[in-house]
Amino acid sequence: MIIGVLNGPNLNLLGTREPAIYGSTTLSDIEARLAEVARSLGAEVRCAQANGEGQLIDRLHAWREEVAGVVVNAGAYTHTSLALRDAFSATALPFVEVHLSNIHAREPERHRSLLAPVAIGMVTGLGAYGYEVALQGLVRWIRHRAPGASAP
Ligand code: DQA
């Protein structure tokens, strides 16, 4: 099983970007760890990051036939992009949304996710570890809960 890991704007700067909020782990550290976790689950990851909304949408379109599901941190597009939500709906890719920080404990404009209504679930506030939790949950969901899969 191949899982896409998609990171949005400014997440390429993890490690130096506002470390008090986002921690000091870099995106390549996160991606390397996810590759290990995926292997332990009998899966593999494809990782991508883009700062542009259209680039993220294009990536989902390209992954449509390639990945079984997506772990996504859409950064600020989480709160603004109906187009990205539509891309998830259009591709029918199951996904788990991740945020390093707890978006509900931050400014009001970060409380709402436009992606959440079509996500399997959300992991928010667990820092870089949240990506691992999201990957485990997504693989489990695909294996046991996805339409047509065997019961858990
Ligand atoms: C974020 C939270 C968003 O509000 C913010 O715009 C980000 C990162 C997080 O991981 O905590 O870029 O998605």
mmCIF file with all atom_site columns, C-alpha atoms and ligand atoms in Angstrom:
data_model
loop_
_atom_site.group_PDB
_atom_site.id
_atom_site.type_symbol
_atom_site.label_atom_id
_atom_site.label_alt_id
_atom_site.label_comp_id
_atom_site.label_asym_id
_atom_site.label_entity_id
_atom_site.label_seq_id
_atom_site.pdbx_PDB_ins_code
_atom_site.Cartn_x
_atom_site.Cartn_y
_atom_site.Cartn_z
_atom_site.occupancy
_atom_site.B_iso_or_equiv
_atom_site.pdbx_formal_charge
_atom_site.auth_seq_id
_atom_site.auth_comp_id
_atom_site.auth_asym_id
_atom_site.auth_atom_id
_atom_site.pdbx_PDB_model_num
ATOM   1   C CA . MET A 1 1   ? 0.000   0.000  0.000   1.00 0.00 ? 1   MET A CA 1
ATOM   2   C CA . ILE A 1 2   ? 1.319   3.426  -0.944  1.00 0.00 ? 2   ILE A CA 1
ATOM   3   C CA . ILE A 1 3   ? 0.334   6.469  1.127   1.00 0.00 ? 3   ILE A CA 1
ATOM   4   C CA . GLY A 1 4   ? 0.862   10.062 -0.038  1.00 0.00 ? 4   GLY A CA 1
ATOM   5   C CA . VAL A 1 5   ? 2.172   12.598 2.472   1.00 0.00 ? 5   VAL A CA 1
ATOM   6   C CA . LEU A 1 6   ? 1.303   16.095 1.353   1.00 0.00 ? 6   LEU A CA 1
ATOM   7   C CA . ASN A 1 7   ? 2.555   19.262 3.025   1.00 0.00 ? 7   ASN A CA 1
ATOM   8   C CA . GLY A 1 8   ? 1.412   22.745 2.131   1.00 0.00 ? 8   GLY A CA 1
ATOM   9   C CA . PRO A 1 9   ? 2.737   26.280 2.357   1.00 0.00 ? 9   PRO A CA 1
ATOM   10  C CA . ASN A 1 10  ? 5.649   27.200 4.627   1.00 0.00 ? 10  ASN A CA 1
ATOM   11  C CA . LEU A 1 11  ? 6.064   23.653 5.910   1.00 0.00 ? 11  LEU A CA 1
ATOM   12  C CA . ASN A 1 12  ? 9.298   23.391 3.915   1.00 0.00 ? 12  ASN A CA 1
ATOM   13  C CA . LEU A 1 13  ? 10.674  25.775 6.567   1.00 0.00 ? 13  LEU A CA 1
ATOM   14  C CA . LEU A 1 14  ? 9.946   23.464 9.508   1.00 0.00 ? 14  LEU A CA 1
ATOM   15  C CA . GLY A 1 15  ? 12.891  23.346 11.882  1.00 0.00 ? 15  GLY A CA 1
ATOM   16  C CA . THR A 1 16  ? 13.471  27.082 11.732  1.00 0.00 ? 16  THR A CA 1
ATOM   17  C CA . ARG A 1 17  ? 9.894   28.337 11.295  1.00 0.00 ? 17  ARG A CA 1
ATOM   18  C CA . GLU A 1 18  ? 8.470   29.619 14.610  1.00 0.00 ? 18  GLU A CA 1
ATOM   19  C CA . PRO A 1 19  ? 9.969   26.709 16.594  1.00 0.00 ? 19  PRO A CA 1
ATOM   20  C CA . ALA A 1 20  ? 8.038   27.660 19.731  1.00 0.00 ? 20  ALA A CA 1
ATOM   21  C CA . ILE A 1 21  ? 4.861   26.754 17.829  1.00 0.00 ? 21  ILE A CA 1
ATOM   22  C CA . TYR A 1 22  ? 5.989   24.133 15.325  1.00 0.00 ? 22  TYR A CA 1
ATOM   23  C CA . GLY A 1 23  ? 9.017   22.533 17.027  1.00 0.00 ? 23  GLY A CA 1
ATOM   24  C CA . SER A 1 24  ? 12.516  22.025 15.673  1.00 0.00 ? 24  SER A CA 1
ATOM   25  C CA . THR A 1 25  ? 11.982  18.872 13.614  1.00 0.00 ? 25  THR A CA 1
ATOM   26  C CA . THR A 1 26  ? 12.530  19.462 9.905   1.00 0.00 ? 26  THR A CA 1
ATOM   27  C CA . LEU A 1 27  ? 10.228  18.272 7.157   1.00 0.00 ? 27  LEU A CA 1
ATOM   28  C CA . SER A 1 28  ? 12.862  15.854 5.909   1.00 0.00 ? 28  SER A CA 1
ATOM   29  C CA . ASP A 1 29  ? 13.147  14.399 9.448   1.00 0.00 ? 29  ASP A CA 1
ATOM   30  C CA . ILE A 1 30  ? 9.369   13.900 9.458   1.00 0.00 ? 30  ILE A CA 1
ATOM   31  C CA . GLU A 1 31  ? 9.392   12.304 6.013   1.00 0.00 ? 31  GLU A CA 1
ATOM   32  C CA . ALA A 1 32  ? 12.257  9.957  6.949   1.00 0.00 ? 32  ALA A CA 1
ATOM   33  C CA . ARG A 1 33  ? 10.437  8.874  10.101  1.00 0.00 ? 33  ARG A CA 1
ATOM   34  C CA . LEU A 1 34  ? 7.212   8.287  8.159   1.00 0.00 ? 34  LEU A CA 1
ATOM   35  C CA . ALA A 1 35  ? 9.095   6.085  5.703   1.00 0.00 ? 35  ALA A CA 1
ATOM   36  C CA . GLU A 1 36  ? 10.232  3.940  8.664   1.00 0.00 ? 36  GLU A CA 1
ATOM   37  C CA . VAL A 1 37  ? 6.786   3.814  10.219  1.00 0.00 ? 37  VAL A CA 1
ATOM   38  C CA . ALA A 1 38  ? 5.246   2.924  6.858   1.00 0.00 ? 38  ALA A CA 1
ATOM   39  C CA . ARG A 1 39  ? 7.725   0.090  6.425   1.00 0.00 ? 39  ARG A CA 1
ATOM   40  C CA . SER A 1 40  ? 6.825   -1.277 9.855   1.00 0.00 ? 40  SER A CA 1
ATOM   41  C CA . LEU A 1 41  ? 3.186   -1.265 8.721   1.00 0.00 ? 41  LEU A CA 1
ATOM   42  C CA . GLY A 1 42  ? 3.954   -3.026 5.440   1.00 0.00 ? 42  GLY A CA 1
ATOM   43  C CA . ALA A 1 43  ? 3.315   0.177  3.485   1.00 0.00 ? 43  ALA A CA 1
ATOM   44  C CA . GLU A 1 44  ? 5.356   2.906  1.814   1.00 0.00 ? 44  GLU A CA 1
ATOM   45  C CA . VAL A 1 45  ? 5.088   6.665  1.502   1.00 0.00 ? 45  VAL A CA 1
ATOM   46  C CA . ARG A 1 46  ? 5.400   9.167  -1.326  1.00 0.00 ? 46  ARG A CA 1
ATOM   47  C CA . CYS A 1 47  ? 6.123   12.643 0.023   1.00 0.00 ? 47  CYS A CA 1
ATOM   48  C CA . ALA A 1 48  ? 5.466   16.019 -1.568  1.00 0.00 ? 48  ALA A CA 1
ATOM   49  C CA . GLN A 1 49  ? 5.440   19.631 -0.436  1.00 0.00 ? 49  GLN A CA 1
ATOM   50  C CA . ALA A 1 50  ? 4.230   22.702 -2.303  1.00 0.00 ? 50  ALA A CA 1
ATOM   51  C CA . ASN A 1 51  ? 3.586   26.306 -1.404  1.00 0.00 ? 51  ASN A CA 1
ATOM   52  C CA . GLY A 1 52  ? 0.928   26.888 -4.045  1.00 0.00 ? 52  GLY A CA 1
ATOM   53  C CA . GLU A 1 53  ? -2.706  25.855 -3.807  1.00 0.00 ? 53  GLU A CA 1
ATOM   54  C CA . GLY A 1 54  ? -2.811  24.749 -7.454  1.00 0.00 ? 54  GLY A CA 1
ATOM   55  C CA . GLN A 1 55  ? 0.344   22.692 -7.038  1.00 0.00 ? 55  GLN A CA 1
ATOM   56  C CA . LEU A 1 56  ? -1.219  20.823 -4.121  1.00 0.00 ? 56  LEU A CA 1
ATOM   57  C CA . ILE A 1 57  ? -4.341  20.151 -6.168  1.00 0.00 ? 57  ILE A CA 1
ATOM   58  C CA . ASP A 1 58  ? -2.256  18.968 -9.140  1.00 0.00 ? 58  ASP A CA 1
ATOM   59  C CA . ARG A 1 59  ? -0.372  16.603 -6.823  1.00 0.00 ? 59  ARG A CA 1
ATOM   60  C CA . LEU A 1 60  ? -3.634  15.050 -5.613  1.00 0.00 ? 60  LEU A CA 1
ATOM   61  C CA . HIS A 1 61  ? -4.797  14.599 -9.208  1.00 0.00 ? 61  HIS A CA 1
ATOM   62  C CA . ALA A 1 62  ? -1.494  12.907 -10.058 1.00 0.00 ? 62  ALA A CA 1
ATOM   63  C CA . TRP A 1 63  ? -1.761  10.635 -7.002  1.00 0.00 ? 63  TRP A CA 1
ATOM   64  C CA . ARG A 1 64  ? -5.326  9.587  -7.822  1.00 0.00 ? 64  ARG A CA 1
ATOM   65  C CA . GLU A 1 65  ? -4.287  6.249  -9.309  1.00 0.00 ? 65  GLU A CA 1
ATOM   66  C CA . GLU A 1 66  ? -1.060  5.903  -7.368  1.00 0.00 ? 66  GLU A CA 1
ATOM   67  C CA . VAL A 1 67  ? -1.795  6.135  -3.645  1.00 0.00 ? 67  VAL A CA 1
ATOM   68  C CA . ALA A 1 68  ? -4.382  4.501  -1.400  1.00 0.00 ? 68  ALA A CA 1
ATOM   69  C CA . GLY A 1 69  ? -4.780  7.549  0.833   1.00 0.00 ? 69  GLY A CA 1
ATOM   70  C CA . VAL A 1 70  ? -3.136  10.776 1.958   1.00 0.00 ? 70  VAL A CA 1
ATOM   71  C CA . VAL A 1 71  ? -1.776  12.281 5.161   1.00 0.00 ? 71  VAL A CA 1
ATOM   72  C CA . VAL A 1 72  ? -2.058  16.026 4.669   1.00 0.00 ? 72  VAL A CA 1
ATOM   73  C CA . ASN A 1 73  ? -0.982  19.154 6.451   1.00 0.00 ? 73  ASN A CA 1
ATOM   74  C CA . ALA A 1 74  ? -2.359  21.868 4.200   1.00 0.00 ? 74  ALA A CA 1
ATOM   75  C CA . GLY A 1 75  ? -0.969  24.691 6.368   1.00 0.00 ? 75  GLY A CA 1
ATOM   76  C CA . ALA A 1 76  ? -2.999  27.872 6.058   1.00 0.00 ? 76  ALA A CA 1
ATOM   77  C CA . TYR A 1 77  ? -4.951  26.497 3.066   1.00 0.00 ? 77  TYR A CA 1
ATOM   78  C CA . THR A 1 78  ? -6.692  24.330 5.648   1.00 0.00 ? 78  THR A CA 1
ATOM   79  C CA . HIS A 1 79  ? -8.641  27.391 6.679   1.00 0.00 ? 79  HIS A CA 1
ATOM   80  C CA . THR A 1 80  ? -9.271  28.913 3.262   1.00 0.00 ? 80  THR A CA 1
ATOM   81  C CA . SER A 1 81  ? -9.253  26.421 0.420   1.00 0.00 ? 81  SER A CA 1
ATOM   82  C CA . LEU A 1 82  ? -12.545 25.058 -0.763  1.00 0.00 ? 82  LEU A CA 1
ATOM   83  C CA . ALA A 1 83  ? -10.663 24.116 -3.942  1.00 0.00 ? 83  ALA A CA 1
ATOM   84  C CA . LEU A 1 84  ? -8.411  21.754 -2.006  1.00 0.00 ? 84  LEU A CA 1
ATOM   85  C CA . ARG A 1 85  ? -11.389 20.166 -0.282  1.00 0.00 ? 85  ARG A CA 1
ATOM   86  C CA . ASP A 1 86  ? -13.033 19.741 -3.692  1.00 0.00 ? 86  ASP A CA 1
ATOM   87  C CA . ALA A 1 87  ? -9.844  18.044 -4.945  1.00 0.00 ? 87  ALA A CA 1
ATOM   88  C CA . PHE A 1 88  ? -10.086 15.487 -2.135  1.00 0.00 ? 88  PHE A CA 1
ATOM   89  C CA . SER A 1 89  ? -13.744 14.910 -2.908  1.00 0.00 ? 89  SER A CA 1
ATOM   90  C CA . ALA A 1 90  ? -13.096 14.722 -6.656  1.00 0.00 ? 90  ALA A CA 1
ATOM   91  C CA . THR A 1 91  ? -10.280 12.201 -6.311  1.00 0.00 ? 91  THR A CA 1
ATOM   92  C CA . ALA A 1 92  ? -12.119 10.278 -3.567  1.00 0.00 ? 92  ALA A CA 1
ATOM   93  C CA . LEU A 1 93  ? -8.775  9.819  -1.798  1.00 0.00 ? 93  LEU A CA 1
ATOM   94  C CA . PRO A 1 94  ? -9.301  9.019  1.887   1.00 0.00 ? 94  PRO A CA 1
ATOM   95  C CA . PHE A 1 95  ? -7.195  11.323 4.038   1.00 0.00 ? 95  PHE A CA 1
ATOM   96  C CA . VAL A 1 96  ? -6.236  12.232 7.566   1.00 0.00 ? 96  VAL A CA 1
ATOM   97  C CA . GLU A 1 97  ? -5.510  15.869 8.298   1.00 0.00 ? 97  GLU A CA 1
ATOM   98  C CA . VAL A 1 98  ? -2.546  16.758 10.528  1.00 0.00 ? 98  VAL A CA 1
ATOM   99  C CA . HIS A 1 99  ? -1.535  19.942 12.300  1.00 0.00 ? 99  HIS A CA 1
ATOM   100 C CA . LEU A 1 100 ? 1.579   20.269 14.389  1.00 0.00 ? 100 LEU A CA 1
ATOM   101 C CA . SER A 1 101 ? -0.044  22.892 16.590  1.00 0.00 ? 101 SER A CA 1
ATOM   102 C CA . ASN A 1 102 ? -3.472  22.618 18.183  1.00 0.00 ? 102 ASN A CA 1
ATOM   103 C CA . ILE A 1 103 ? -5.425  24.781 15.740  1.00 0.00 ? 103 ILE A CA 1
ATOM   104 C CA . HIS A 1 104 ? -8.339  25.031 18.187  1.00 0.00 ? 104 HIS A CA 1
ATOM   105 C CA . ALA A 1 105 ? -6.126  26.638 20.829  1.00 0.00 ? 105 ALA A CA 1
ATOM   106 C CA . ARG A 1 106 ? -4.900  29.343 18.450  1.00 0.00 ? 106 ARG A CA 1
ATOM   107 C CA . GLU A 1 107 ? -6.416  32.422 16.798  1.00 0.00 ? 107 GLU A CA 1
ATOM   108 C CA . PRO A 1 108 ? -10.103 32.092 15.858  1.00 0.00 ? 108 PRO A CA 1
ATOM   109 C CA . GLU A 1 109 ? -9.338  32.138 12.126  1.00 0.00 ? 109 GLU A CA 1
ATOM   110 C CA . ARG A 1 110 ? -7.410  28.880 12.568  1.00 0.00 ? 110 ARG A CA 1
ATOM   111 C CA . HIS A 1 111 ? -10.209 27.038 14.353  1.00 0.00 ? 111 HIS A CA 1
ATOM   112 C CA . ARG A 1 112 ? -12.128 26.096 11.253  1.00 0.00 ? 112 ARG A CA 1
ATOM   113 C CA . SER A 1 113 ? -10.847 23.536 8.757   1.00 0.00 ? 113 SER A CA 1
ATOM   114 C CA . LEU A 1 114 ? -12.509 23.476 5.344   1.00 0.00 ? 114 LEU A CA 1
ATOM   115 C CA . LEU A 1 115 ? -11.009 20.022 4.797   1.00 0.00 ? 115 LEU A CA 1
ATOM   116 C CA . ALA A 1 116 ? -12.315 18.408 7.985   1.00 0.00 ? 116 ALA A CA 1
ATOM   117 C CA . PRO A 1 117 ? -15.871 17.691 6.750   1.00 0.00 ? 117 PRO A CA 1
ATOM   118 C CA . VAL A 1 118 ? -14.522 15.272 4.139   1.00 0.00 ? 118 VAL A CA 1
ATOM   119 C CA . ALA A 1 119 ? -11.560 13.887 6.144   1.00 0.00 ? 119 ALA A CA 1
ATOM   120 C CA . ILE A 1 120 ? -11.496 10.549 7.913   1.00 0.00 ? 120 ILE A CA 1
ATOM   121 C CA . GLY A 1 121 ? -10.114 12.390 10.916  1.00 0.00 ? 121 GLY A CA 1
ATOM   122 C CA . MET A 1 122 ? -7.750  15.026 12.222  1.00 0.00 ? 122 MET A CA 1
ATOM   123 C CA . VAL A 1 123 ? -4.681  14.927 14.459  1.00 0.00 ? 123 VAL A CA 1
ATOM   124 C CA . THR A 1 124 ? -3.892  18.342 15.865  1.00 0.00 ? 124 THR A CA 1
ATOM   125 C CA . GLY A 1 125 ? -1.452  19.520 18.515  1.00 0.00 ? 125 GLY A CA 1
ATOM   126 C CA . LEU A 1 126 ? 0.840   16.487 18.807  1.00 0.00 ? 126 LEU A CA 1
ATOM   127 C CA . GLY A 1 127 ? 3.739   18.081 16.946  1.00 0.00 ? 127 GLY A CA 1
ATOM   128 C CA . ALA A 1 128 ? 5.727   15.993 14.474  1.00 0.00 ? 128 ALA A CA 1
ATOM   129 C CA . TYR A 1 129 ? 4.522   12.803 16.164  1.00 0.00 ? 129 TYR A CA 1
ATOM   130 C CA . GLY A 1 130 ? 1.045   13.628 14.911  1.00 0.00 ? 130 GLY A CA 1
ATOM   131 C CA . TYR A 1 131 ? 2.101   12.596 11.408  1.00 0.00 ? 131 TYR A CA 1
ATOM   132 C CA . GLU A 1 132 ? 2.901   9.093  12.675  1.00 0.00 ? 132 GLU A CA 1
ATOM   133 C CA . VAL A 1 133 ? -0.441  8.841  14.411  1.00 0.00 ? 133 VAL A CA 1
ATOM   134 C CA . ALA A 1 134 ? -2.170  10.008 11.240  1.00 0.00 ? 134 ALA A CA 1
ATOM   135 C CA . LEU A 1 135 ? -0.304  7.475  9.095   1.00 0.00 ? 135 LEU A CA 1
ATOM   136 C CA . GLN A 1 136 ? -1.119  4.612  11.449  1.00 0.00 ? 136 GLN A CA 1
ATOM   137 C CA . GLY A 1 137 ? -4.754  5.623  11.619  1.00 0.00 ? 137 GLY A CA 1
ATOM   138 C CA . LEU A 1 138 ? -5.056  6.004  7.865   1.00 0.00 ? 138 LEU A CA 1
ATOM   139 C CA . VAL A 1 139 ? -3.462  2.624  7.081   1.00 0.00 ? 139 VAL A CA 1
ATOM   140 C CA . ARG A 1 140 ? -5.688  0.974  9.658   1.00 0.00 ? 140 ARG A CA 1
ATOM   141 C CA . TRP A 1 141 ? -8.759  2.693  8.256   1.00 0.00 ? 141 TRP A CA 1
ATOM   142 C CA . ILE A 1 142 ? -7.910  1.643  4.688   1.00 0.00 ? 142 ILE A CA 1
ATOM   143 C CA . ARG A 1 143 ? -7.320  -1.950 5.766   1.00 0.00 ? 143 ARG A CA 1
ATOM   144 C CA . HIS A 1 144 ? -10.357 -2.327 7.985   1.00 0.00 ? 144 HIS A CA 1
ATOM   145 C CA . ARG A 1 145 ? -12.870 0.420  7.466   1.00 0.00 ? 145 ARG A CA 1
ATOM   146 C CA . ALA A 1 146 ? -12.703 1.365  3.811   1.00 0.00 ? 146 ALA A CA 1
ATOM   147 C CA . PRO A 1 147 ? -15.699 0.273  1.746   1.00 0.00 ? 147 PRO A CA 1
ATOM   148 C CA . GLY A 1 148 ? -15.209 -3.339 0.711   1.00 0.00 ? 148 GLY A CA 1
ATOM   149 C CA . ALA A 1 149 ? -12.504 -4.044 3.316   1.00 0.00 ? 149 ALA A CA 1
ATOM   150 C CA . SER A 1 150 ? -12.793 -6.817 5.877   1.00 0.00 ? 150 SER A CA 1
ATOM   151 C CA . ALA A 1 151 ? -14.148 -5.973 9.334   1.00 0.00 ? 151 ALA A CA 1
ATOM   152 C CA . PRO A 1 152 ? -11.619 -4.814 12.002  1.00 0.00 ? 152 PRO A CA 1
HETATM 153 C C1 . DQA B 2 .   ? -0.533  24.296 10.732  1.00 0.00 ? 1   DQA B C1 1
HETATM 154 C C2 . DQA B 2 .   ? -1.544  25.260 11.366  1.00 0.00 ? 1   DQA B C2 1
HETATM 155 C C3 . DQA B 2 .   ? -2.001  26.290 10.356  1.00 0.00 ? 1   DQA B C3 1
HETATM 156 O O1 . DQA B 2 .   ? -2.924  27.192 10.943  1.00 0.00 ? 1   DQA B O1 1
HETATM 157 C C4 . DQA B 2 .   ? -0.820  27.089 9.848   1.00 0.00 ? 1   DQA B C4 1
HETATM 158 O O2 . DQA B 2 .   ? -1.220  28.011 8.859   1.00 0.00 ? 1   DQA B O2 1
HETATM 159 C C5 . DQA B 2 .   ? 0.286   26.228 9.344   1.00 0.00 ? 1   DQA B C5 1
HETATM 160 C C6 . DQA B 2 .   ? 0.629   25.038 10.104  1.00 0.00 ? 1   DQA B C6 1
HETATM 161 C C7 . DQA B 2 .   ? 0.042   23.322 11.763  1.00 0.00 ? 1   DQA B C7 1
HETATM 162 O O3 . DQA B 2 .   ? 0.666   22.351 11.357  1.00 0.00 ? 1   DQA B O3 1
HETATM 163 O O4 . DQA B 2 .   ? -0.088  23.539 12.982  1.00 0.00 ? 1   DQA B O4 1
HETATM 164 O O5 . DQA B 2 .   ? 0.941   26.537 8.360   1.00 0.00 ? 1   DQA B O5 1
HETATM 165 O O6 . DQA B 2 .   ? -1.196  23.531 9.740   1.00 0.00 ? 1   DQA B O6 1
#
